[in-house]
Amino acid sequence: METLYKLSGAGNDFIVLDGRSGGVDEYRKEVIIKTLCDRNTGFKAADGRIGADGVMILSSSDDGAWDFVMEYFNSDGSSGMMCGNGGRCIVAFADFLGIVPANGKFYEFLAADGPHTGEILGRDGHSCTVKLKMKDVSEYRRCTDGWFLDTGTRHFVKFVEDVEAVDIATEGPRYRWSEEFAPIGANVNFVQALPDGSLKVRTFEKGVEDETLACGTGITASALAAQLEAWHKDADCGIDSGTGKDAGTGNPARTDTTAKSIHTAVHARIDELAVDFTPSGTIFTDVFLTGPAALI
């Protein structure tokens, strides 16, 4: 029997196990994942919390090119996507296991959407602050009454006046199952821009099919969408409001070419996170998600 651990990234919780020695195929099975993640009868953590938002396996890199490989599964058993909070948690798990980064400073690992880096910025007992490098983002567009972005996972971002007033149980599934995002669907983020420039975000996650306390790829998508929204409201930006593309070139919505990093503070349900990114042509590069990861 493998030892199961529970980690939380801003309230987004995961069952995590060390798969470097093999023998973990059972934990890749849909029925096992669903059983472990069940919120009523699933795996019980040391703090009493039952179930989880997903399962992760830390595996070895076959070619030795990476410090480890991140395997992520939603609570319904689905896989093939990135999870930002999970990415921070698996970096904290690697640190807990005593894995030393090959470069001596930050972890380099492979996930479903490609390579990532993760750096431990600070430790407090079993809690860490982790800076996670996300993938460059080039797929985004204006749609319905918000923005669609792929930040390693598909997200729809809708800006609202009061995020606390949103009936996520109703509005989340309506957008998640919209024909516009069929057949795969999309996670749904409701975002309130605050006067100080920070964002307040609530997310309905597909795969979990409910609101989660935080979603890392969704928080990242929300920060990028806030920048797109600002450019969209600029009368000179040249964005076609129907397509989200530059009216003159047909390229994705205009981005600033000054290549200056932009910092956005984000308030999840119970924790604070930050997203940093650099607009470069029509791509967002150097995208980093920083926030907590704790063994619970």
Short mmCIF file of C-alpha atoms in Angstrom, two decimals:
data_model
loop_
_atom_site.label_atom_id
_atom_site.label_comp_id
_atom_site.label_asym_id
_atom_site.label_seq_id
_atom_site.Cartn_x
_atom_site.Cartn_y
_atom_site.Cartn_z
CA MET A 1 0.00 0.00 0.00
CA GLU A 2 1.41 3.36 -1.04
CA THR A 3 1.56 6.19 1.49
CA LEU A 4 -0.95 8.89 0.59
CA TYR A 5 -0.38 12.53 1.49
CA LYS A 6 -2.71 15.50 1.44
CA LEU A 7 -1.58 18.94 0.27
CA SER A 8 -3.50 22.17 -0.10
CA GLY A 9 -2.81 25.07 -2.43
CA ALA A 10 -4.90 28.02 -1.26
CA GLY A 11 -7.66 25.61 -0.22
CA ASN A 12 -7.52 23.59 -3.44
CA ASP A 13 -6.66 20.18 -1.95
CA PHE A 14 -5.02 17.12 -3.47
CA ILE A 15 -4.13 13.56 -2.57
CA VAL A 16 -0.49 13.11 -3.56
CA LEU A 17 1.77 10.07 -3.75
CA ASP A 18 5.36 9.28 -4.64
CA GLY A 19 5.39 7.15 -7.78
CA ARG A 20 9.13 7.16 -8.49
CA SER A 21 9.48 3.48 -7.58
CA GLY A 22 6.41 2.41 -9.54
CA GLY A 23 3.55 0.32 -8.23
CA VAL A 24 1.02 3.15 -8.47
CA ASP A 25 -1.03 2.11 -11.50
CA GLU A 26 -4.10 1.57 -9.29
CA TYR A 27 -4.13 5.27 -8.48
CA ARG A 28 -4.46 6.17 -12.16
CA LYS A 29 -7.79 4.33 -12.39
CA GLU A 30 -10.96 6.41 -12.54
CA VAL A 31 -12.80 4.32 -9.94
CA ILE A 32 -9.96 4.62 -7.41
CA ILE A 33 -9.60 8.37 -7.98
CA LYS A 34 -13.33 8.93 -7.53
CA THR A 35 -13.32 6.82 -4.37
CA LEU A 36 -10.40 8.69 -2.82
CA CYS A 37 -11.78 12.12 -3.72
CA ASP A 38 -15.34 11.51 -2.53
CA ARG A 39 -16.15 14.31 -0.06
CA ASN A 40 -18.26 12.04 2.16
CA THR A 41 -16.42 8.72 2.21
CA GLY A 42 -13.02 9.38 0.62
CA PHE A 43 -9.47 9.68 1.95
CA LYS A 44 -9.33 11.40 5.33
CA ALA A 45 -6.44 13.77 5.96
CA ALA A 46 -4.75 14.34 9.32
CA ASP A 47 -6.74 17.54 9.80
CA GLY A 48 -10.01 15.65 9.36
CA ARG A 49 -10.85 16.84 5.86
CA ILE A 50 -12.36 14.12 3.69
CA GLY A 51 -11.88 13.70 -0.07
CA ALA A 52 -10.06 16.04 -2.42
CA ASP A 53 -10.27 18.11 -5.59
CA GLY A 54 -7.83 15.80 -7.35
CA VAL A 55 -5.05 13.22 -7.23
CA MET A 56 -1.41 13.76 -8.19
CA ILE A 57 1.44 11.34 -8.72
CA LEU A 58 5.07 12.48 -8.62
CA SER A 59 6.91 10.27 -11.12
CA SER A 60 10.45 9.94 -12.37
CA SER A 61 11.51 11.32 -15.71
CA ASP A 62 12.24 8.45 -18.12
CA ASP A 63 15.08 10.31 -19.83
CA GLY A 64 16.37 12.00 -16.69
CA ALA A 65 15.83 15.43 -18.24
CA TRP A 66 13.51 16.59 -15.45
CA ASP A 67 13.62 16.62 -11.67
CA PHE A 68 10.24 14.86 -11.76
CA VAL A 69 7.03 14.44 -13.76
CA MET A 70 3.67 15.71 -12.49
CA GLU A 71 0.64 13.50 -13.20
CA TYR A 72 -2.64 15.22 -12.38
CA PHE A 73 -6.18 13.81 -12.24
CA ASN A 74 -9.41 15.67 -11.50
CA SER A 75 -11.70 14.17 -8.87
CA ASP A 76 -13.79 12.59 -11.66
CA GLY A 77 -10.73 10.74 -12.98
CA SER A 78 -10.16 12.98 -16.00
CA SER A 79 -6.61 14.04 -16.86
CA GLY A 80 -4.53 15.72 -19.54
CA MET A 81 -4.63 19.23 -18.11
CA MET A 82 -2.45 21.44 -15.93
CA CYS A 83 -3.39 22.51 -12.42
CA GLY A 84 -1.67 25.62 -11.08
CA ASN A 85 -2.38 25.02 -7.40
CA GLY A 86 -1.47 21.37 -7.92
CA GLY A 87 1.78 22.46 -9.55
CA ARG A 88 2.76 24.47 -6.48
CA CYS A 89 1.75 21.59 -4.22
CA ILE A 90 3.81 19.01 -6.10
CA VAL A 91 6.83 21.31 -5.88
CA ALA A 92 6.29 21.49 -2.11
CA PHE A 93 5.90 17.68 -2.08
CA ALA A 94 9.20 17.24 -3.93
CA ASP A 95 10.84 19.46 -1.32
CA PHE A 96 9.22 17.39 1.46
CA LEU A 97 10.56 14.18 -0.11
CA GLY A 98 14.07 15.62 -0.11
CA ILE A 99 14.41 15.84 -3.88
CA VAL A 100 17.14 18.34 -4.67
CA PRO A 101 16.77 20.43 -7.85
CA ALA A 102 19.43 19.42 -10.38
CA ASN A 103 20.29 23.07 -10.99
CA GLY A 104 20.57 23.74 -7.27
CA LYS A 105 17.90 26.47 -7.17
CA PHE A 106 14.52 25.60 -8.66
CA TYR A 107 12.74 22.47 -9.81
CA GLU A 108 12.29 21.74 -13.49
CA PHE A 109 9.43 19.35 -14.13
CA LEU A 110 7.13 18.11 -16.84
CA ALA A 111 3.32 18.32 -16.70
CA ALA A 112 0.52 17.59 -19.16
CA ASP A 113 0.86 20.99 -20.84
CA GLY A 114 4.65 20.92 -21.04
CA PRO A 115 7.64 22.04 -18.94
CA HIS A 116 7.42 24.13 -15.77
CA THR A 117 9.72 25.44 -13.08
CA GLY A 118 8.94 25.79 -9.40
CA GLU A 119 10.91 27.63 -6.75
CA ILE A 120 10.46 27.49 -2.98
CA LEU A 121 10.54 31.12 -1.83
CA GLY A 122 9.99 30.43 1.85
CA ARG A 123 9.08 27.75 4.38
CA ASP A 124 7.04 27.81 7.58
CA GLY A 125 6.77 24.32 9.00
CA HIS A 126 4.96 22.19 6.44
CA SER A 127 3.79 25.26 4.52
CA CYS A 128 5.73 26.78 1.62
CA THR A 129 5.44 29.77 -0.66
CA VAL A 130 6.03 28.57 -4.19
CA LYS A 131 6.66 30.52 -7.38
CA LEU A 132 5.47 28.42 -10.32
CA LYS A 133 6.26 29.21 -13.94
CA MET A 134 3.24 28.61 -16.14
CA LYS A 135 3.26 28.06 -19.88
CA ASP A 136 3.33 30.98 -22.32
CA VAL A 137 -0.22 31.94 -23.27
CA SER A 138 -1.06 32.56 -26.91
CA GLU A 139 -4.58 31.16 -27.16
CA TYR A 140 -7.19 33.65 -26.07
CA ARG A 141 -10.20 35.39 -27.56
CA ARG A 142 -13.17 37.58 -26.73
CA CYS A 143 -16.33 35.48 -26.54
CA THR A 144 -19.94 35.72 -25.31
CA ASP A 145 -19.65 38.22 -22.46
CA GLY A 146 -16.10 37.50 -21.36
CA TRP A 147 -12.77 36.00 -22.41
CA PHE A 148 -11.63 32.51 -23.28
CA LEU A 149 -8.00 31.61 -22.48
CA ASP A 150 -5.95 28.43 -22.37
CA THR A 151 -3.45 28.69 -19.51
CA GLY A 152 -2.70 24.97 -19.44
CA THR A 153 -6.40 24.34 -18.92
CA ARG A 154 -9.34 25.91 -20.75
CA HIS A 155 -10.95 28.85 -18.94
CA PHE A 156 -13.77 31.31 -19.48
CA VAL A 157 -13.45 34.57 -17.53
CA LYS A 158 -16.43 36.84 -16.85
CA PHE A 159 -16.07 40.20 -15.10
CA VAL A 160 -18.81 41.09 -12.65
CA GLU A 161 -19.62 44.00 -10.34
CA ASP A 162 -19.89 41.87 -7.19
CA VAL A 163 -18.37 38.40 -7.24
CA GLU A 164 -20.06 37.51 -3.93
CA ALA A 165 -23.48 38.00 -5.48
CA VAL A 166 -22.91 35.42 -8.25
CA ASP A 167 -25.00 32.25 -7.99
CA ILE A 168 -22.17 29.94 -9.03
CA ALA A 169 -24.28 26.79 -8.65
CA THR A 170 -26.44 28.09 -11.50
CA GLU A 171 -24.15 30.35 -13.52
CA GLY A 172 -21.10 28.07 -13.39
CA PRO A 173 -22.67 25.09 -15.18
CA ARG A 174 -24.41 27.39 -17.69
CA TYR A 175 -21.10 28.64 -19.02
CA ARG A 176 -19.18 25.42 -18.38
CA TRP A 177 -21.55 23.52 -20.72
CA SER A 178 -22.01 26.33 -23.24
CA GLU A 179 -22.02 25.20 -26.88
CA GLU A 180 -19.27 27.75 -27.51
CA PHE A 181 -16.84 25.60 -25.52
CA ALA A 182 -18.14 22.19 -26.64
CA PRO A 183 -17.27 19.39 -26.65
CA ILE A 184 -14.53 19.77 -24.03
CA GLY A 185 -16.10 22.57 -22.03
CA ALA A 186 -14.28 25.15 -19.93
CA ASN A 187 -13.70 26.13 -16.33
CA VAL A 188 -15.58 29.29 -15.39
CA ASN A 189 -14.11 32.23 -13.45
CA PHE A 190 -16.13 35.13 -12.10
CA VAL A 191 -13.87 38.11 -11.47
CA GLN A 192 -14.33 41.40 -9.66
CA ALA A 193 -11.76 44.13 -10.27
CA LEU A 194 -11.11 46.03 -7.04
CA PRO A 195 -10.18 49.75 -6.80
CA ASP A 196 -6.58 48.95 -5.81
CA GLY A 197 -6.02 46.98 -9.02
CA SER A 198 -6.27 43.56 -7.40
CA LEU A 199 -8.79 40.91 -8.39
CA LYS A 200 -11.27 38.81 -6.46
CA VAL A 201 -11.91 35.46 -8.14
CA ARG A 202 -14.38 32.62 -7.73
CA THR A 203 -14.11 29.52 -9.94
CA PHE A 204 -16.41 26.73 -11.03
CA GLU A 205 -14.17 23.83 -12.07
CA LYS A 206 -15.03 21.21 -14.64
CA GLY A 207 -14.00 17.76 -13.48
CA VAL A 208 -14.91 18.78 -9.95
CA GLU A 209 -18.23 20.20 -11.21
CA ASP A 210 -18.46 22.60 -8.32
CA GLU A 211 -16.88 25.74 -6.94
CA THR A 212 -13.39 25.23 -5.53
CA LEU A 213 -11.65 27.47 -3.01
CA ALA A 214 -9.02 28.36 -5.60
CA CYS A 215 -7.95 27.44 -9.11
CA GLY A 216 -4.39 28.27 -10.14
CA THR A 217 -4.83 28.17 -13.91
CA GLY A 218 -8.08 30.11 -13.43
CA ILE A 219 -6.40 32.77 -11.31
CA THR A 220 -3.73 33.06 -14.00
CA ALA A 221 -6.38 33.32 -16.72
CA SER A 222 -8.22 35.98 -14.71
CA ALA A 223 -5.11 38.16 -14.37
CA LEU A 224 -4.38 37.93 -18.10
CA ALA A 225 -8.03 38.58 -18.95
CA ALA A 226 -7.97 41.70 -16.77
CA GLN A 227 -5.18 43.05 -18.97
CA LEU A 228 -7.07 42.07 -22.12
CA GLU A 229 -10.18 43.74 -20.75
CA ALA A 230 -8.24 46.96 -20.12
CA TRP A 231 -6.92 46.96 -23.68
CA HIS A 232 -10.37 46.10 -24.97
CA LYS A 233 -11.81 49.22 -23.35
CA ASP A 234 -9.07 51.34 -24.92
CA ALA A 235 -10.63 53.05 -27.95
CA ASP A 236 -7.31 52.81 -29.79
CA CYS A 237 -6.60 49.15 -29.18
CA GLY A 238 -8.10 47.99 -32.47
CA ILE A 239 -9.78 44.92 -31.01
CA ASP A 240 -12.90 43.68 -32.74
CA SER A 241 -15.34 43.19 -29.87
CA GLY A 242 -16.93 40.24 -31.57
CA THR A 243 -13.81 38.21 -32.19
CA GLY A 244 -11.22 39.47 -29.75
CA LYS A 245 -8.83 39.90 -32.69
CA ASP A 246 -7.05 42.92 -34.04
CA ALA A 247 -9.31 44.50 -36.63
CA GLY A 248 -6.39 45.26 -38.93
CA THR A 249 -4.25 42.12 -38.80
CA GLY A 250 -6.59 39.39 -37.57
CA ASN A 251 -4.05 38.52 -34.88
CA PRO A 252 -5.18 37.92 -31.30
CA ALA A 253 -6.13 40.95 -29.23
CA ARG A 254 -3.38 43.55 -29.18
CA THR A 255 -0.79 43.26 -26.48
CA ASP A 256 1.73 45.85 -25.37
CA THR A 257 5.15 45.36 -26.94
CA THR A 258 7.09 47.21 -24.24
CA ALA A 259 7.83 43.84 -22.58
CA LYS A 260 7.40 45.14 -19.04
CA SER A 261 6.36 42.67 -16.38
CA ILE A 262 2.88 43.20 -14.95
CA HIS A 263 2.04 42.19 -11.37
CA THR A 264 -1.49 41.35 -10.26
CA ALA A 265 -2.58 40.49 -6.72
CA VAL A 266 -5.47 38.01 -6.57
CA HIS A 267 -7.80 37.18 -3.69
CA ALA A 268 -9.06 33.59 -3.75
CA ARG A 269 -11.68 32.39 -1.28
CA ILE A 270 -9.28 31.92 1.65
CA ASP A 271 -5.80 32.92 0.45
CA GLU A 272 -3.84 35.54 -1.42
CA LEU A 273 -1.90 34.80 -4.61
CA ALA A 274 -0.06 36.78 -7.26
CA VAL A 275 0.35 36.53 -11.01
CA ASP A 276 3.23 38.10 -12.91
CA PHE A 277 3.48 38.13 -16.70
CA THR A 278 5.07 39.97 -19.60
CA PRO A 279 3.14 40.92 -22.74
CA SER A 280 5.35 40.17 -25.75
CA GLY A 281 3.77 40.80 -29.14
CA THR A 282 0.64 38.68 -29.14
CA ILE A 283 1.89 36.26 -26.48
CA PHE A 284 2.01 36.45 -22.69
CA THR A 285 5.43 35.19 -21.57
CA ASP A 286 7.21 34.77 -18.24
CA VAL A 287 3.91 33.90 -16.58
CA PHE A 288 4.37 33.10 -12.88
CA LEU A 289 1.84 32.07 -10.25
CA THR A 290 2.97 32.59 -6.65
CA GLY A 291 1.10 31.37 -3.61
CA PRO A 292 0.93 28.92 -0.69
CA ALA A 293 1.26 25.13 -0.67
CA ALA A 294 0.91 23.16 2.54
CA LEU A 295 1.12 19.57 3.70
CA ILE A 296 -1.98 18.92 5.79
#
